[in-house]
């Protein structure tokens, strides 16, 4: 399920999952993305991926700064989803 | 006379850029006031500590409208040229928004900057040092134009509500008059930014999601912009100042009290004003953060306003059923 989420995040940023989730900070993801300009585009990508996978009713997007990694965000989402995902 | 809120409707009915700008000019002239006249021969009688705190903040916040206005003027004209052939209607809207930002918005904000600066110094607070003035002029970053319009509308809402609070709670007549006069301008500015954002969506330059993402980002309880300097996580800004991230609280000199920021009626007014903004710009009714979040998420799947509306209703219905 998190794999699917990651694929949608990457697609929405115009990148591959490897590029988004290789441990670089979100600031570097922004630089690499051909479409995203700032943190709102990152928000769109994560929120959009939740909408794509149908989990958007169950979670709050964690606060993120550009120093966080995409993995940090997905892990935080995963923790919220864990109790309900079976 | 009123602000033209249906710009696309007017343009479609045959109005030209020039026609719209003449309406803006008349409205501007009709509403102009003079800071020299407002201050003429008057002195502060009873400036309180909360007046001083409000002035310290307002004088600084107003400095940052200039880079934002320059950005909107420059980027608006540039984007208008880029889409001139593919979307002439959207291009007209951008010309109208860029002209308003360059001419009327910046001119009116100059009155605010000067008036608050003068009053702050009359209250015995040190003038803002040149270095700090220069820092507040740092270039405003380029972003999606509809999002910037919504961001600015939200900033105007912050200003409206805070200035109204400052005017209402002050025991000094001049402090009251300055905050009240400027607050009335900020109400109009909010209306203009709402009209531009609505026109950009209606002319197909941007999807509805760009309006909703910005409004959501502004009010989200966990890390929203309206919580400014009290947020746990702050992003390092390079070369520009978001004044709401610099708000002084707690033990700082000139700190603003919670009642002036995120508590009670002040906070409730900010939120309801953002919901009203969303309704005016998109036609989507939201009454709570949860509604707005549902609308935003739905807008990432569809740009159809009816479908977004029904997602909001469905979500609210499901939540109500769960609560029963
Ligand atoms: Fe202002
Ligand atoms: Fe304003």
Coordinates of C-alpha atoms and ligand atoms in Angstrom, one line a residue:
Chain A
X1 CA 0.0 0.0 0.0
X2 CA 2.8 2.4 0.8
X3 CA 4.6 1.3 -2.4
X4 CA 1.5 2.3 -4.4
X5 CA 1.4 5.6 -2.5
X6 CA 5.0 6.3 -3.3
X7 CA 4.4 5.6 -7.0
X8 CA 1.6 8.1 -7.1
X9 CA 3.7 10.7 -5.3
X10 CA 6.5 10.3 -7.8
X11 CA 4.2 10.4 -10.8
X12 CA 2.6 13.6 -9.6
X13 CA 6.1 15.1 -9.2
X14 CA 7.2 14.0 -12.7
X15 CA 9.9 11.8 -11.2
X16 CA 10.6 8.1 -10.6
X17 CA 10.1 6.6 -7.1
X18 CA 13.9 6.1 -6.8
X19 CA 14.5 9.8 -7.4
X20 CA 12.0 10.9 -4.8
X21 CA 12.8 8.3 -2.1
X22 CA 16.5 8.1 -2.2
X23 CA 16.9 10.0 1.1
X24 CA 17.4 13.4 -0.4
X25 CA 15.6 16.3 1.4
X26 CA 12.4 17.6 -0.1
X27 CA 14.2 20.8 -1.1
X28 CA 16.3 18.6 -3.5
X29 CA 13.2 16.8 -4.7
X30 CA 11.8 20.2 -5.7
X31 CA 14.9 21.0 -7.7
X32 CA 14.7 17.7 -9.5
X33 CA 11.0 17.9 -10.3
X34 CA 10.2 19.3 -13.7
X35 CA 6.9 20.7 -12.5
X36 CA 6.9 21.4 -8.8
X37 CA 7.9 24.9 -7.6
X38 CA 7.4 24.9 -3.9
X39 CA 6.0 23.2 -0.8
X40 CA 2.4 23.6 -2.0
X41 CA 3.3 21.4 -5.0
X42 CA 4.7 18.8 -2.6
X43 CA 1.5 19.0 -0.7
X44 CA -0.5 18.5 -3.9
X45 CA 1.7 15.4 -4.7
X46 CA 1.2 13.8 -1.3
X47 CA -2.5 14.7 -0.9
X48 CA -3.1 13.7 -4.5
X49 CA -1.4 10.3 -3.9
X50 CA -3.7 9.8 -0.9
X51 CA -6.7 10.7 -3.1
X52 CA -5.4 8.3 -5.8
X53 CA -5.2 5.4 -3.3
X54 CA -8.5 6.3 -1.5
X55 CA -6.9 7.0 1.9
X56 CA -7.7 10.6 2.0
X57 CA -10.5 10.3 4.5
X58 CA -8.4 8.5 7.0
X59 CA -5.3 10.7 7.5
X60 CA -4.0 14.2 8.2
X61 CA -1.0 15.3 6.1
X62 CA 1.9 15.6 8.5
X63 CA 3.6 19.0 8.7
X64 CA 6.7 18.9 6.5
X65 CA 9.5 21.3 6.0
X66 CA 11.9 21.2 3.0
X67 CA 14.5 19.5 5.3
X68 CA 12.4 16.4 5.7
X69 CA 12.6 13.5 3.2
X70 CA 9.7 12.1 1.2
X71 CA 10.3 8.9 3.2
X72 CA 9.7 10.8 6.5
X73 CA 6.3 11.9 5.1
X74 CA 5.3 8.5 3.9
X75 CA 6.3 6.9 7.2
X76 CA 4.3 9.4 9.1
X77 CA 1.3 8.7 6.9
X78 CA 1.9 4.9 7.3
X79 CA 1.8 5.3 11.1
X80 CA -1.6 6.9 10.9
X81 CA -2.9 4.3 8.5
X82 CA -1.5 1.3 10.4
X83 CA -4.4 0.9 12.9
X84 CA -7.0 0.9 10.2
X85 CA -5.1 -0.9 7.4
X86 CA -5.7 -4.6 7.6
Chain B
X1 CA -19.7 52.1 -6.6
X2 CA -18.4 48.6 -6.1
X3 CA -15.4 46.4 -6.9
X4 CA -15.9 44.4 -10.2
X5 CA -16.2 40.9 -8.8
X6 CA -17.3 39.2 -12.0
X7 CA -14.4 40.1 -14.3
X8 CA -14.8 37.2 -16.7
X9 CA -18.5 38.0 -17.0
X10 CA -17.7 41.6 -17.9
X11 CA -15.0 40.7 -20.3
X12 CA -17.3 38.1 -22.0
X13 CA -20.0 40.7 -22.3
X14 CA -17.6 42.9 -24.3
X15 CA -15.6 44.9 -21.7
X16 CA -12.0 45.6 -22.6
X17 CA -8.9 45.7 -20.3
X18 CA -9.2 49.5 -20.6
X19 CA -12.8 49.5 -19.4
X20 CA -12.0 47.4 -16.4
X21 CA -9.0 49.6 -15.5
X22 CA -11.2 52.7 -15.6
X23 CA -13.5 51.1 -13.1
X24 CA -10.5 50.4 -10.9
X25 CA -9.2 53.9 -11.2
X26 CA -12.5 55.5 -10.3
X27 CA -12.9 53.2 -7.3
X28 CA -9.4 54.0 -6.2
X29 CA -10.0 57.8 -6.5
X30 CA -13.2 57.6 -4.7
X31 CA -11.7 55.8 -1.7
X32 CA -8.4 57.7 -1.4
X33 CA -7.5 59.3 1.9
X34 CA -4.5 61.3 3.0
X35 CA -2.2 60.3 5.7
X36 CA -1.1 63.9 6.2
X37 CA -4.7 64.9 6.8
X38 CA -5.4 61.9 9.1
X39 CA -2.4 62.9 11.3
X40 CA -2.8 66.7 10.9
X41 CA -2.1 68.4 14.3
X42 CA -3.0 65.2 16.2
X43 CA -1.1 63.5 19.0
X44 CA -1.3 60.2 20.8
X45 CA -3.1 60.6 24.1
X46 CA -3.3 57.1 25.7
X47 CA -1.2 54.6 23.7
X48 CA -1.3 51.3 25.6
X49 CA 1.1 48.4 25.6
X50 CA -1.1 46.4 23.2
X51 CA -1.3 49.4 20.9
X52 CA 2.5 49.5 20.8
X53 CA 2.7 45.8 20.1
X54 CA 0.2 46.1 17.3
X55 CA 2.1 49.0 15.8
X56 CA 5.4 47.3 16.0
X57 CA 4.0 44.4 13.9
X58 CA 1.8 46.4 11.5
X59 CA 4.7 48.8 10.6
X60 CA 6.8 45.8 9.6
X61 CA 4.1 43.7 7.9
X62 CA 3.3 46.6 5.6
X63 CA 6.9 46.8 4.4
X64 CA 6.5 43.4 2.7
X65 CA 3.6 44.3 0.4
X66 CA 5.9 46.1 -2.0
X67 CA 7.9 43.1 -3.1
X68 CA 4.7 41.1 -3.3
X69 CA 3.1 43.8 -5.5
X70 CA 6.1 44.0 -7.8
X71 CA 6.1 40.2 -8.2
X72 CA 2.4 40.2 -9.1
X73 CA 2.9 43.0 -11.5
X74 CA 5.9 41.5 -13.3
X75 CA 4.7 37.9 -13.3
X76 CA 1.2 38.9 -14.3
X77 CA 2.3 40.7 -17.4
X78 CA 4.8 38.0 -18.3
X79 CA 2.2 35.2 -18.0
X80 CA -0.4 37.3 -19.9
X81 CA 2.1 37.5 -22.8
X82 CA 2.8 33.7 -22.7
X83 CA -0.9 32.7 -22.9
X84 CA -2.0 35.6 -25.2
X85 CA -2.8 33.3 -28.1
X86 CA -3.9 30.1 -26.3
X87 CA -6.1 31.9 -23.8
X88 CA -6.9 35.5 -24.6
X89 CA -9.6 35.8 -21.9
X90 CA -7.2 34.6 -19.2
X91 CA -4.5 36.9 -20.6
X92 CA -6.9 39.9 -20.2
X93 CA -7.6 38.8 -16.6
X94 CA -3.9 38.7 -15.9
X95 CA -3.3 42.2 -17.4
X96 CA -6.1 43.5 -15.2
X97 CA -4.6 41.9 -12.0
X98 CA -1.1 43.0 -12.8
X99 CA -2.2 46.6 -13.5
X100 CA -4.1 46.7 -10.2
X101 CA -1.2 45.3 -8.3
X102 CA 1.3 47.8 -9.8
X103 CA -0.9 50.9 -9.6
X104 CA -3.6 50.8 -6.9
X105 CA -2.5 48.1 -4.5
X106 CA 1.0 49.4 -4.1
X107 CA -0.1 53.0 -3.8
X108 CA -2.6 52.1 -1.1
X109 CA -0.2 50.0 0.8
X110 CA 2.3 52.9 0.8
X111 CA -0.3 54.9 2.8
X112 CA -0.4 52.0 5.3
X113 CA 3.4 51.7 5.6
X114 CA 3.9 55.4 6.1
X115 CA 1.0 55.8 8.5
X116 CA 1.9 52.9 10.8
X117 CA 5.6 53.9 10.7
X118 CA 4.8 57.4 11.7
X119 CA 2.4 56.4 14.5
X120 CA 4.8 53.8 15.8
X121 CA 7.5 56.4 16.2
X122 CA 5.0 58.8 17.8
X123 CA 4.4 56.1 20.3
X124 CA 8.1 56.1 21.3
X125 CA 9.1 53.0 19.5
X126 CA 12.4 53.1 17.7
X127 CA 12.2 53.6 13.9
X128 CA 12.8 50.4 11.9
X129 CA 16.5 50.3 11.1
X130 CA 17.5 50.5 7.4
X131 CA 18.9 47.0 7.4
X132 CA 15.5 45.6 8.6
X133 CA 13.7 47.7 6.0
X134 CA 15.9 46.4 3.3
X135 CA 15.4 42.8 4.5
X136 CA 11.6 43.2 4.3
X137 CA 12.0 44.3 0.7
X138 CA 13.6 41.0 -0.3
X139 CA 12.2 39.6 -3.6
X140 CA 9.0 37.7 -3.3
X141 CA 9.3 34.3 -4.9
X142 CA 7.6 33.4 -8.1
X143 CA 4.6 31.0 -7.8
X144 CA 1.5 30.0 -9.5
X145 CA -0.5 33.2 -9.9
X146 CA -3.8 31.9 -8.6
X147 CA -2.1 30.6 -5.4
X148 CA -0.4 33.9 -4.9
X149 CA -3.8 35.7 -5.2
X150 CA -5.3 33.4 -2.5
X151 CA -2.2 33.8 -0.3
X152 CA -2.5 37.6 -0.6
X153 CA -6.3 37.4 0.1
X154 CA -5.5 35.4 3.3
X155 CA -2.8 37.9 4.3
X156 CA -5.4 40.7 3.8
X157 CA -7.8 38.8 6.0
X158 CA -5.1 38.5 8.7
X159 CA -4.5 42.3 8.4
X160 CA -8.3 43.1 8.4
X161 CA -9.0 41.0 11.5
X162 CA -5.9 42.2 13.4
X163 CA -6.4 45.8 12.6
X164 CA -10.0 45.7 13.5
X165 CA -9.0 44.1 16.9
X166 CA -6.4 46.8 17.4
X167 CA -8.9 49.6 16.6
X168 CA -11.6 48.1 18.8
X169 CA -9.4 47.5 21.9
X170 CA -7.4 50.8 21.8
X171 CA -8.1 53.6 24.2
X172 CA -6.4 56.1 22.0
X173 CA -8.4 57.9 19.4
X174 CA -5.6 58.4 16.9
X175 CA -4.6 54.7 17.1
X176 CA -8.2 53.8 16.6
X177 CA -8.6 56.0 13.6
X178 CA -5.4 54.9 11.8
X179 CA -6.1 51.2 12.3
X180 CA -9.7 51.6 11.4
X181 CA -9.0 53.6 8.2
X182 CA -6.4 51.1 7.1
X183 CA -8.6 48.1 7.9
X184 CA -11.2 49.4 5.5
X185 CA -8.6 49.4 2.7
X186 CA -7.6 45.8 3.5
X187 CA -11.2 44.6 3.2
X188 CA -11.2 46.0 -0.4
X189 CA -7.9 44.4 -1.1
X190 CA -9.2 41.0 0.0
X191 CA -12.1 41.5 -2.4
X192 CA -9.8 42.3 -5.3
X193 CA -7.6 39.3 -4.8
X194 CA -10.7 37.1 -4.6
X195 CA -12.0 38.5 -7.8
X196 CA -8.7 37.9 -9.6
X197 CA -8.5 34.3 -8.4
X198 CA -12.1 33.6 -9.4
X199 CA -11.5 35.1 -12.8
X200 CA -8.3 33.0 -13.3
X201 CA -10.2 29.8 -12.5
X202 CA -13.2 30.8 -14.6
X203 CA -11.0 31.6 -17.6
X204 CA -9.3 28.3 -17.3
X205 CA -5.8 29.6 -16.5
X206 CA -5.7 27.5 -13.2
X207 CA -7.7 24.6 -11.8
X208 CA -9.9 24.9 -8.7
X209 CA -7.3 22.9 -6.7
X210 CA -4.9 25.8 -6.7
X211 CA -7.4 27.9 -4.8
X212 CA -8.2 25.1 -2.4
X213 CA -4.6 24.1 -1.7
X214 CA -3.6 27.6 -0.7
X215 CA -6.7 28.1 1.6
X216 CA -6.1 24.7 3.1
X217 CA -2.4 25.5 3.7
X218 CA -3.4 28.7 5.3
X219 CA -5.7 27.3 8.0
X220 CA -4.7 23.7 8.5
X221 CA -4.6 23.2 12.3
X222 CA -1.3 21.4 12.1
X223 CA 1.2 23.9 10.7
X224 CA -1.1 26.3 8.8
X225 CA 0.3 29.6 7.8
X226 CA -2.2 31.5 10.0
X227 CA -0.3 30.1 13.0
X228 CA 2.8 31.8 11.8
X229 CA 5.6 32.1 14.3
X230 CA 4.0 29.7 16.8
X231 CA 4.3 26.7 14.4
X232 CA 6.6 24.0 15.5
X233 CA 8.4 23.6 12.2
X234 CA 9.6 26.6 10.3
X235 CA 11.0 26.6 6.9
X236 CA 14.1 28.7 6.3
X237 CA 13.1 31.6 3.9
X238 CA 15.8 32.7 1.5
X239 CA 15.9 36.4 0.9
X240 CA 12.4 37.4 1.8
X241 CA 10.2 37.9 4.8
X242 CA 6.8 36.4 5.5
X243 CA 5.8 38.8 8.2
X244 CA 3.4 36.3 9.9
X245 CA 6.3 34.0 10.6
X246 CA 8.0 36.8 12.6
X247 CA 5.2 37.6 15.0
X248 CA 6.4 38.1 18.6
X249 CA 4.7 36.2 21.3
X250 CA 5.1 35.3 25.0
X251 CA 8.0 37.1 26.7
X252 CA 9.3 39.1 23.8
X253 CA 9.2 42.9 23.7
X254 CA 6.1 44.1 21.9
X255 CA 4.6 40.6 21.9
X256 CA 1.1 40.1 20.8
X257 CA -1.3 38.5 23.2
X258 CA -3.1 35.3 22.3
X259 CA -6.4 37.2 22.2
X260 CA -4.9 39.2 19.3
X261 CA -3.8 36.1 17.4
X262 CA -5.2 32.6 17.7
X263 CA -7.9 32.7 20.3
X264 CA -11.6 33.4 20.6
X265 CA -13.3 35.8 18.3
X266 CA -10.2 36.9 16.4
X267 CA -9.3 33.4 15.3
X268 CA -12.9 32.5 14.5
X269 CA -13.2 35.6 12.3
X270 CA -10.1 34.7 10.4
X271 CA -11.4 31.2 9.7
X272 CA -14.9 32.2 8.7
X273 CA -13.4 34.8 6.4
X274 CA -11.3 32.2 4.7
X275 CA -14.3 30.0 4.2
X276 CA -16.2 32.9 2.7
X277 CA -13.2 33.6 0.4
X278 CA -13.3 29.9 -0.8
X279 CA -17.1 30.3 -1.5
X280 CA -16.7 33.6 -3.4
X281 CA -13.8 32.2 -5.6
X282 CA -15.0 28.7 -6.3
X283 CA -18.7 28.5 -5.4
X284 CA -17.9 25.7 -3.0
X285 CA -19.4 26.0 0.4
X286 CA -17.2 24.9 3.3
X287 CA -17.9 25.6 7.0
X288 CA -15.0 23.9 8.7
X289 CA -11.4 22.8 8.3
X290 CA -12.7 19.3 7.6
X291 CA -15.0 20.5 4.8
X292 CA -12.1 22.4 3.2
X293 CA -9.8 19.5 3.5
X294 CA -12.4 17.3 1.7
X295 CA -12.9 19.9 -1.0
X296 CA -9.1 20.1 -1.5
X297 CA -8.6 16.3 -1.7
X298 CA -11.6 16.0 -4.1
X299 CA -10.1 18.7 -6.3
X300 CA -7.0 16.6 -6.8
X301 CA -9.3 14.0 -8.5
X302 CA -11.6 16.4 -10.5
X303 CA -11.9 20.0 -11.5
X304 CA -15.7 19.7 -11.6
X305 CA -17.2 22.0 -9.0
X306 CA -20.4 20.0 -8.6
X307 CA -18.4 16.8 -7.9
X308 CA -16.2 18.6 -5.4
X309 CA -19.3 20.0 -3.7
X310 CA -20.9 16.6 -3.4
X311 CA -17.6 15.1 -2.0
X312 CA -17.8 17.8 0.7
X313 CA -21.5 17.0 1.5
X314 CA -20.8 13.2 1.4
X315 CA -17.9 13.6 3.8
X316 CA -19.8 15.8 6.2
X317 CA -22.7 13.4 6.2
X318 CA -20.5 10.4 6.9
X319 CA -18.8 12.2 9.7
X320 CA -22.2 13.1 11.2
X321 CA -23.3 9.5 11.0
X322 CA -20.2 8.3 12.7
X323 CA -20.7 10.8 15.5
X324 CA -24.2 9.7 16.2
Ligands
LIG1 FE1 -1.8 47.2 4.2
LIG2 FE1 -3.8 45.4 1.9

